[in-house]
Short mmCIF file of C-alpha atoms in Angstrom, two decimals:
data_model
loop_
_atom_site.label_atom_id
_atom_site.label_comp_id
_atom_site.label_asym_id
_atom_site.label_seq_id
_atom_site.Cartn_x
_atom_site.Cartn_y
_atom_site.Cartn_z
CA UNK D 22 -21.66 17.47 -34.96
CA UNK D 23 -19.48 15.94 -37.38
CA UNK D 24 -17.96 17.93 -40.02
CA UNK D 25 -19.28 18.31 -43.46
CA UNK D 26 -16.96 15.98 -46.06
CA UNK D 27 -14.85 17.57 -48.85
CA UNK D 28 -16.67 19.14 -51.66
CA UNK D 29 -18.49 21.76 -54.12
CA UNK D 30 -20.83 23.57 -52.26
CA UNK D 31 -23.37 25.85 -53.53
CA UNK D 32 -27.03 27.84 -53.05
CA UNK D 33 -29.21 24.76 -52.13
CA UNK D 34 -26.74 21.87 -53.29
CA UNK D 35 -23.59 19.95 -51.89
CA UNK D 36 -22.15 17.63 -54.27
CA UNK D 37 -19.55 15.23 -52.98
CA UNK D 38 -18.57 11.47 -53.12
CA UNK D 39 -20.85 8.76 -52.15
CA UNK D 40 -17.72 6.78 -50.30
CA UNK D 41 -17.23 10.07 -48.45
CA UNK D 42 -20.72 10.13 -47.26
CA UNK D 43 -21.22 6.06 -46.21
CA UNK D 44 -17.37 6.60 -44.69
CA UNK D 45 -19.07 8.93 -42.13
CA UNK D 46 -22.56 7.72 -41.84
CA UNK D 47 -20.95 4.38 -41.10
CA UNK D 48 -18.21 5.71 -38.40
CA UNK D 49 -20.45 7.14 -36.53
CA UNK D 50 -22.96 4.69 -35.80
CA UNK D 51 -21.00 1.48 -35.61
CA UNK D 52 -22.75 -0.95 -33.08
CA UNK D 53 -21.28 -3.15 -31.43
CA UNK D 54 -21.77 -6.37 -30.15
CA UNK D 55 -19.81 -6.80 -26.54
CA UNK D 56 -18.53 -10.37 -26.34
CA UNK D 57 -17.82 -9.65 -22.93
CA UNK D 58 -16.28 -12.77 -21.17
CA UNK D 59 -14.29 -11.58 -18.27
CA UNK D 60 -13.06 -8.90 -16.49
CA UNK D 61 -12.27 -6.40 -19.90
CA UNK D 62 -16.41 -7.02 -20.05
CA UNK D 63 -16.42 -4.95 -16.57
CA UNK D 64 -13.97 -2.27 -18.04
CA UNK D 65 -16.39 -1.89 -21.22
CA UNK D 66 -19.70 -1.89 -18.88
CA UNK D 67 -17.51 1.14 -17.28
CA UNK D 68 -16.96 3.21 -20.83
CA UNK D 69 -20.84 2.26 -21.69
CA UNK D 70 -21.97 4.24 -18.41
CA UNK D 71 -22.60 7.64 -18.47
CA UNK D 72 -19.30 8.83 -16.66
CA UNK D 73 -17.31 8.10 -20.11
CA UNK D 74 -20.92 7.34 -22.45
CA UNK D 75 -19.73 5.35 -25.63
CA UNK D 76 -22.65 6.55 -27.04
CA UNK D 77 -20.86 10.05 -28.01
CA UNK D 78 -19.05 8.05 -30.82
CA UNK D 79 -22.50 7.02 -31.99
CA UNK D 80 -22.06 3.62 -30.41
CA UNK D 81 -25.27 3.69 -28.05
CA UNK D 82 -26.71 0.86 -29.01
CA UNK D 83 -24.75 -2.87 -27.90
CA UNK D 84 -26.55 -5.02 -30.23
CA UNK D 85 -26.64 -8.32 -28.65
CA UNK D 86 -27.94 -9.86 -32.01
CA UNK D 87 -24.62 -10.22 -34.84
CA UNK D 88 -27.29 -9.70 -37.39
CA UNK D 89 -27.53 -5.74 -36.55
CA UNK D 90 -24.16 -5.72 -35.71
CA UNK D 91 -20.89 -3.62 -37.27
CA UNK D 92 -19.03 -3.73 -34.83
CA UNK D 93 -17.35 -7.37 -32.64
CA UNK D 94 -16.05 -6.11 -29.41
CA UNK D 95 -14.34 -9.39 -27.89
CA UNK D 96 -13.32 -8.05 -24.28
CA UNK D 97 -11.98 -11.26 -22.15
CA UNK D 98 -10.06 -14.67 -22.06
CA UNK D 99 -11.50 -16.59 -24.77
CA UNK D 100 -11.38 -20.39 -24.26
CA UNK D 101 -10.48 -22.93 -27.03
CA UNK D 102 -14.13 -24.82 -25.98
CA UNK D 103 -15.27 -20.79 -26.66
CA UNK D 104 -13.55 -20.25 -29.85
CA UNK D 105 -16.37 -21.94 -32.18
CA UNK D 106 -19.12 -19.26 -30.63
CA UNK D 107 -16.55 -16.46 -31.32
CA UNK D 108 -16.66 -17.48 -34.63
CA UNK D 109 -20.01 -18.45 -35.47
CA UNK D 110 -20.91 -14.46 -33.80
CA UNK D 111 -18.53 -13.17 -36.33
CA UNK D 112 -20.29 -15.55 -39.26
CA UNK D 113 -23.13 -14.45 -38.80
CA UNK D 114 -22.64 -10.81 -38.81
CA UNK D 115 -23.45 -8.60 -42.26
CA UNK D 116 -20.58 -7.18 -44.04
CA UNK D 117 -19.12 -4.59 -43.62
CA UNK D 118 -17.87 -5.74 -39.91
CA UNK D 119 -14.94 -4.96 -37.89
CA UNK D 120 -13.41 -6.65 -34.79
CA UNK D 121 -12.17 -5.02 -32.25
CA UNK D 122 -10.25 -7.54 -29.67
CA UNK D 123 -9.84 -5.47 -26.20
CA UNK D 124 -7.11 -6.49 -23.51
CA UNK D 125 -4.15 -9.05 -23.45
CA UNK D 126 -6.30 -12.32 -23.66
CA UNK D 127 -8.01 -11.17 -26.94
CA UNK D 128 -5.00 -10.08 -28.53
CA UNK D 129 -2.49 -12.75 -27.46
CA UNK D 130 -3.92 -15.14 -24.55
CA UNK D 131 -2.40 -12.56 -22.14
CA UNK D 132 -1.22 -14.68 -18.71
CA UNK D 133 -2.67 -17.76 -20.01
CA UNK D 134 -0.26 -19.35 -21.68
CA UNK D 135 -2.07 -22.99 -21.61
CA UNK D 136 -3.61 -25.55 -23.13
CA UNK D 137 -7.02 -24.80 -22.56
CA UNK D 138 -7.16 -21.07 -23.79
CA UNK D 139 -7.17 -19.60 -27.38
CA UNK D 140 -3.73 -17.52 -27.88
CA UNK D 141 -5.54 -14.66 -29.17
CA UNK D 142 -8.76 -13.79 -31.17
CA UNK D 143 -6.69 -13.50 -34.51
CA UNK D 144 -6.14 -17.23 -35.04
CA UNK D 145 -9.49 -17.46 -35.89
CA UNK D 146 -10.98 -14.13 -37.07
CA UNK D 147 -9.53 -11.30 -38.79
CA UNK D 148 -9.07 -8.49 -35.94
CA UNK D 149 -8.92 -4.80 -37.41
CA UNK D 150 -7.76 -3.04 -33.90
CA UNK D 151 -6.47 -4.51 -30.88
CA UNK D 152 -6.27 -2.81 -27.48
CA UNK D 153 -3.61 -3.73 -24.98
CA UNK D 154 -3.48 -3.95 -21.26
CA UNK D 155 -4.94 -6.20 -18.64
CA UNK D 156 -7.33 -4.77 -18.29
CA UNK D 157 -7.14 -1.78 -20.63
CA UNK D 158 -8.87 1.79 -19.06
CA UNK D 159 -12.27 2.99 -20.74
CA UNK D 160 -9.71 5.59 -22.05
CA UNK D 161 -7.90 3.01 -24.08
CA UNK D 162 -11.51 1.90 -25.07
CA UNK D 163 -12.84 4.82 -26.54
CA UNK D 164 -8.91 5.48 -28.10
CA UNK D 165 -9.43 1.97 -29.78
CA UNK D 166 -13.04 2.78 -30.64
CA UNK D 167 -11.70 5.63 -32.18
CA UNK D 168 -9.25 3.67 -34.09
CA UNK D 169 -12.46 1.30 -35.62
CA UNK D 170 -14.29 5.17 -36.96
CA UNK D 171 -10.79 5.73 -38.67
CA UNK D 172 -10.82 2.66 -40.58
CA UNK D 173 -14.66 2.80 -40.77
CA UNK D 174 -14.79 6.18 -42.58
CA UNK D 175 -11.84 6.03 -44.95
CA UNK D 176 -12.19 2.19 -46.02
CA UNK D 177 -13.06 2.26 -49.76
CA UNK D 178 -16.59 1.11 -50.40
CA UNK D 179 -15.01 -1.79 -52.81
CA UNK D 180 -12.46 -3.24 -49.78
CA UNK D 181 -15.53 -5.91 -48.70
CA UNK D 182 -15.29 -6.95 -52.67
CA UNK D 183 -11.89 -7.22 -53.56
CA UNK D 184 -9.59 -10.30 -53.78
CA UNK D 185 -7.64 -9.27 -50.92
CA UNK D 186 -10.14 -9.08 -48.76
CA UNK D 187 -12.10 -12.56 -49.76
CA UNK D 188 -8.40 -13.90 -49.83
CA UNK D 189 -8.11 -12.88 -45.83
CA UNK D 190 -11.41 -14.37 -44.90
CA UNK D 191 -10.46 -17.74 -46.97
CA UNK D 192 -7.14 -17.91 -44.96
CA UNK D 193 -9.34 -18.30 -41.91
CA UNK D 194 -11.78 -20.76 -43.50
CA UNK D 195 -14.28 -17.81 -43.49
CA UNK D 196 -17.21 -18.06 -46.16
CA UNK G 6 -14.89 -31.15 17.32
CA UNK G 7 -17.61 -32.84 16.90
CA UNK G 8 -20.73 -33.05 20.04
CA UNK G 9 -21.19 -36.14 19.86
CA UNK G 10 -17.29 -36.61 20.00
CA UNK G 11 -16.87 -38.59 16.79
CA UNK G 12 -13.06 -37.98 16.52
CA UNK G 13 -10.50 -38.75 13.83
CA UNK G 14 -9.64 -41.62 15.98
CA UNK G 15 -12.88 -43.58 16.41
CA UNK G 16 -13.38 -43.50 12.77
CA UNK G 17 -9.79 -45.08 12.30
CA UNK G 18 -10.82 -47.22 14.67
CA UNK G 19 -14.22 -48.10 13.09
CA UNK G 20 -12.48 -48.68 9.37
CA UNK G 21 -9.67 -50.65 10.22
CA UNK G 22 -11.62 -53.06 12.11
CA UNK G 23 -13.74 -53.96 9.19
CA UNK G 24 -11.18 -53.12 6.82
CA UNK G 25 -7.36 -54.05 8.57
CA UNK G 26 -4.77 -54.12 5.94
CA UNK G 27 -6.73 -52.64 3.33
CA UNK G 28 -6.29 -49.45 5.42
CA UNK G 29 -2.90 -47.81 5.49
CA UNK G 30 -0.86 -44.51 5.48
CA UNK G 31 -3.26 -43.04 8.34
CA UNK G 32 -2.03 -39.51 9.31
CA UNK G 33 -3.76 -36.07 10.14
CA UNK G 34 -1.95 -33.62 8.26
CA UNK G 35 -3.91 -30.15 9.37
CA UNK G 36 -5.98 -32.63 11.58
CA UNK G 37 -7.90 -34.14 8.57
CA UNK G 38 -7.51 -37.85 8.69
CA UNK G 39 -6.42 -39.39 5.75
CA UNK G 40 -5.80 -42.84 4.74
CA UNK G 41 -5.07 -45.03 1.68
CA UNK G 42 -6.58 -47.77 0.24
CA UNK G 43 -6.67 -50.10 -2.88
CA UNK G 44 -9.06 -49.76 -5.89
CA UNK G 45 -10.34 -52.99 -5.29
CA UNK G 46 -11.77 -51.91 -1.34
CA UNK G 47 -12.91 -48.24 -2.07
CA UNK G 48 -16.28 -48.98 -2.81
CA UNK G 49 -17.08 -51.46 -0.21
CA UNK G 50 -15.32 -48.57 2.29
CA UNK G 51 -17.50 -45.63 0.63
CA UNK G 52 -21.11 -47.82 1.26
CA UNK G 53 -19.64 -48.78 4.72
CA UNK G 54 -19.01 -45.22 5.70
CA UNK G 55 -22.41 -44.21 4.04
CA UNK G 56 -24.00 -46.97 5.87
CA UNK G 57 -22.38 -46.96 9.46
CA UNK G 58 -24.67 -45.95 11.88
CA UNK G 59 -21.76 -45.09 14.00
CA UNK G 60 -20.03 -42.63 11.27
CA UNK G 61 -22.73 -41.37 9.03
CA UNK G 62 -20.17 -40.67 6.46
CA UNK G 63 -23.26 -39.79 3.40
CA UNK G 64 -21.65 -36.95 1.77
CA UNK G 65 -19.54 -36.93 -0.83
CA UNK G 66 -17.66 -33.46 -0.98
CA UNK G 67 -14.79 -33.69 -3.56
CA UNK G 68 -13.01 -36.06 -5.29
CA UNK G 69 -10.58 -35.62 -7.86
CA UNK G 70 -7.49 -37.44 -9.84
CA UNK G 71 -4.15 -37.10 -9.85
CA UNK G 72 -0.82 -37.80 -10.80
CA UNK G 73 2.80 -38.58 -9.44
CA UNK G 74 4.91 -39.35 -12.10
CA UNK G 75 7.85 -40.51 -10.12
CA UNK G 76 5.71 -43.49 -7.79
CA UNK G 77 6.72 -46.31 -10.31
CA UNK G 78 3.29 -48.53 -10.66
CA UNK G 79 1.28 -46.05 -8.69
CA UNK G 80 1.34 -43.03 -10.97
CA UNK G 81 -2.00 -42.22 -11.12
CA UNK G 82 -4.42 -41.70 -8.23
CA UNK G 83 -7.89 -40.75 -6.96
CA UNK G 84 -8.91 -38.56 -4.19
CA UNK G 85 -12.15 -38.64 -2.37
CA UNK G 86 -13.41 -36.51 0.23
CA UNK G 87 -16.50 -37.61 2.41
CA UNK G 88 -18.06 -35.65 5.15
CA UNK G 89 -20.27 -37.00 7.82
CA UNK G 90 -22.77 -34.16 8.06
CA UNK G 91 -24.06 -35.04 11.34
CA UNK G 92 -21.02 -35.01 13.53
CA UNK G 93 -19.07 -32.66 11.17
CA UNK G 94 -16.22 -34.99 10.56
CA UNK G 95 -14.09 -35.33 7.70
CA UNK G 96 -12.19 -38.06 6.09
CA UNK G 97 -10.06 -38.20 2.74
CA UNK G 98 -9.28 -41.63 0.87
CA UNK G 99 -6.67 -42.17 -1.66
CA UNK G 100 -5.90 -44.82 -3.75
CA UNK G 101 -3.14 -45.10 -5.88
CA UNK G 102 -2.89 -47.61 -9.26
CA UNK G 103 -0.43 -48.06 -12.61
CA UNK G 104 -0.89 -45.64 -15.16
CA UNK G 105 -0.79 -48.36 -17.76
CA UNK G 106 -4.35 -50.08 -16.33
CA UNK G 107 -6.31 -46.64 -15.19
CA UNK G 108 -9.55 -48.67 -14.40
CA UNK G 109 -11.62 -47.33 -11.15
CA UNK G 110 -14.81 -48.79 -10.14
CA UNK G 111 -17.55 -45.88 -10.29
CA UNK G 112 -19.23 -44.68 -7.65
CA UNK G 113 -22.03 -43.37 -9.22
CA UNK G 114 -23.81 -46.17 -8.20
CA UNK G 115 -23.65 -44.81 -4.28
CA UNK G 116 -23.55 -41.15 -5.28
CA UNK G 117 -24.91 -39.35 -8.09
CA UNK G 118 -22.54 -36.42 -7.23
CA UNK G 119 -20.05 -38.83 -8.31
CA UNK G 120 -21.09 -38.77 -12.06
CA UNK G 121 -19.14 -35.04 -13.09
CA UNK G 122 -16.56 -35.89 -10.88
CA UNK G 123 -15.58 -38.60 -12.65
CA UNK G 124 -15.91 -37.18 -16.04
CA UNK G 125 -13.62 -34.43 -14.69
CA UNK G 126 -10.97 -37.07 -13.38
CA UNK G 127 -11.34 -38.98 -16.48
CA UNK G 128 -11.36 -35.60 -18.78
CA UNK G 129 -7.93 -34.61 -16.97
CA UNK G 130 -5.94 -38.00 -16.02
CA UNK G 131 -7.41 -40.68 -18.23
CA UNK G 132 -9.01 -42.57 -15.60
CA UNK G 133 -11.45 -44.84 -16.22
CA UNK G 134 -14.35 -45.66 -14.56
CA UNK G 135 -16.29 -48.90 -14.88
CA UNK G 136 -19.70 -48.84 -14.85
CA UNK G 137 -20.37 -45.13 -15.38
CA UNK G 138 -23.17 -44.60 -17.13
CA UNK G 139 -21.69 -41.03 -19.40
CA UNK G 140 -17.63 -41.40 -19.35
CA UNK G 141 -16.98 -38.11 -21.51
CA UNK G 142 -15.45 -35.08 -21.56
CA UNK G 143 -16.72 -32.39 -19.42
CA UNK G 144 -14.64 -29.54 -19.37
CA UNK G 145 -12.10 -29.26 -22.03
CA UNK G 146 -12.94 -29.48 -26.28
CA UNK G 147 -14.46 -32.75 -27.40
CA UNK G 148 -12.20 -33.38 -29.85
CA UNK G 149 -9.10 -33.00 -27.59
CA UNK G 150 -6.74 -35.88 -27.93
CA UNK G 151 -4.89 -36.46 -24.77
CA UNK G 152 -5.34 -35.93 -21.05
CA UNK G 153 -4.00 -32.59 -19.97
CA UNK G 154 -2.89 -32.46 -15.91
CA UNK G 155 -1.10 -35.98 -17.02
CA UNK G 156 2.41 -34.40 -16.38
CA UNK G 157 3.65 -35.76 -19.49
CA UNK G 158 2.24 -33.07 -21.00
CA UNK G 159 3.17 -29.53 -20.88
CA UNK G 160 1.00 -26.99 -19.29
CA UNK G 161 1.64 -24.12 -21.96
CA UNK G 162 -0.31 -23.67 -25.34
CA UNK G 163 2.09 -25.32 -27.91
CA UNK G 164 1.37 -22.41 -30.51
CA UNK G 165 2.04 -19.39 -28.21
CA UNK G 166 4.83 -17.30 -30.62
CA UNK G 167 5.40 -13.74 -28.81
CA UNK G 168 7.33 -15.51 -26.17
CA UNK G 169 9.29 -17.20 -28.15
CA UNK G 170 12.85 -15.76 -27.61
CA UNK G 171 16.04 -17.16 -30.13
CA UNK G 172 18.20 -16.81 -27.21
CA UNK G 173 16.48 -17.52 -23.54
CA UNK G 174 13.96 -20.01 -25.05
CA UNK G 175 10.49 -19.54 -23.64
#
């Protein structure tokens, strides 16, 4: 059960902000889409199954369609010939989004430091959390999961709206 | 090896009769015979190891490019591997040529396998080959601009940063 937000509480009312209220609904049903492309896609298929069940953070249902999608789980190497799909995933899902790059190739390129592989997610979508390792443990998953509710729950219901934000997705050529 | 005892020696012998000079640098390293030829012989060589009733070479299993920068006027290179199914023997052909005229006759025309294969060579060393019918890239982006295993080039991703390191260098 998730806890009850601040507010005034009475006989047969609750009165409390609406940004509370979409904070938590939000945080705690974020689903995400696995971009799985190597072995960090075998670590996540571990913290989906039921020994360490994703779905206790209210994130039992991988949508494998962007369009129902909060949540971009990019888990793998990501190729510059693959960068365009990453991309085009992350276009086409509905605001508000988060991505969530998982294990050293996401975040940085990791071992492959060459000319054929994209040195990390970032350089061409805004990432919100990034796990380390190589690969990281389901722990680290659910930690960095974690980390996506946090900013889920107390992001202000404006962020999506302001200049900053619209600024951020410009800088990546993001309309 | 084989039971019909083609060995790496009859099919020396069988090439550089029809062949001679064209045929050099015959050796066996890990008892694979392998010999080099010239651009201008390696298709007339492939059909006549398809065709040889004697060798039954008809299988193309690899070929590849590649590159020795420091063999002034043979730089570049091409590798193939043919197999001769029925006796289970295997030869490997090089030939060598400039890097400034990296022009190959295909050999699509004898093997269809051929046809990624040489994208792939031409994707990663700039070959070219005449007379194939789709010369593009296979593996790496379209728009990519040079050809990477050319050792000009270096192997790391020019925009890496967090190994950058003001005093060791990368």
């Amino acid at each position: 059960m998730v806890d009850s937000p601040e507010g005034v509480e009475g006989q047969g009312f609750f009165a409390t902000s609406l940004e509370k209220v979409v904070g938590i609904a939000r945080s705690n049903s974020l689903w995400p889409l696995p971009f799985a492309t190597s072995c960090c896609g075998i670590e996540f298929m571990a913290t989906m199954g039921s020994h360490y069940d994703i779905a206790r953070f209210g994130s039992e249902r991988p949508s494998f369609s962007p369009r129902q999608a909060d949540l971009l789980m990019v888990m793998g190497t990501i190729a510059k010939k693959m960068a365009p799909i990453v991309k085009q995933v992350y276009e086409q899902m509905s605001e508000p989004r988060w991505v969530l790059a998982m294990g050293a190739c996401a975040c940085s390129g990791g071992i492959f430091d060459t000319y054929s592989v994209l040195q990390g997610i970032d350089r061409i979508i805004p990432v919100d959390v990034y796990i380390p390792g190589c690969p990281p443990r389901p722990e680290q998953v659910l930690d960095g999961l974690m980390q996506v509710q946090e900013l889920a729950k107390n992001e202000s219901l404006r962020r999506r709206n302001s200049p900053e934000y619209q600024e951020l997705l410009a800088s990546y050529n993001i309309k | 090896m084989s039971e019909q005892g083609l060995t790496n020696e009859k099919v020396l012998e069988n090439i550089t009769a029809v062949f001679g000079e064209a045929i050099s640098d015959a050796h066996e390293p890990y008892g694979l015979l392998t010999v080099t030829t010239t651009r201008d012989q390696i298709i007339t060589l492939l059909t006549h190891l398809y065709n040889d009733a004697e060798l039954k070479m008809n299988f193309l299993t690899t070929m590849c490019g590649i590159h020795y920068p420091e063999n002034k006027g043979q730089e570049l290179g091409v590798i193939y591997h043919v197999h001769s199914l029925v006796h289970n023997v295997r030869l490997r052909i090089k030939i060598f040529f400039p890097i400034e005229d990296p022009v190959v006759p295909t050999a699509t025309k004898l093997y269809a396998t051929a046809n990624w294969m040489e994208r792939e060579a031409f994707d990663f060393y700039g070959i070219q080959f005449e007379g194939h019918p789709n010369l593009i890239r296979i593996l790496n982006v379209e728009d990519m601009t040079y050809h990477p295993m050319r050792k000009e080039y270096p192997l790391e991703d020019g925009t890496r940063e967090d190994k950058v390191d003001v005093f060791f260098g990368r």
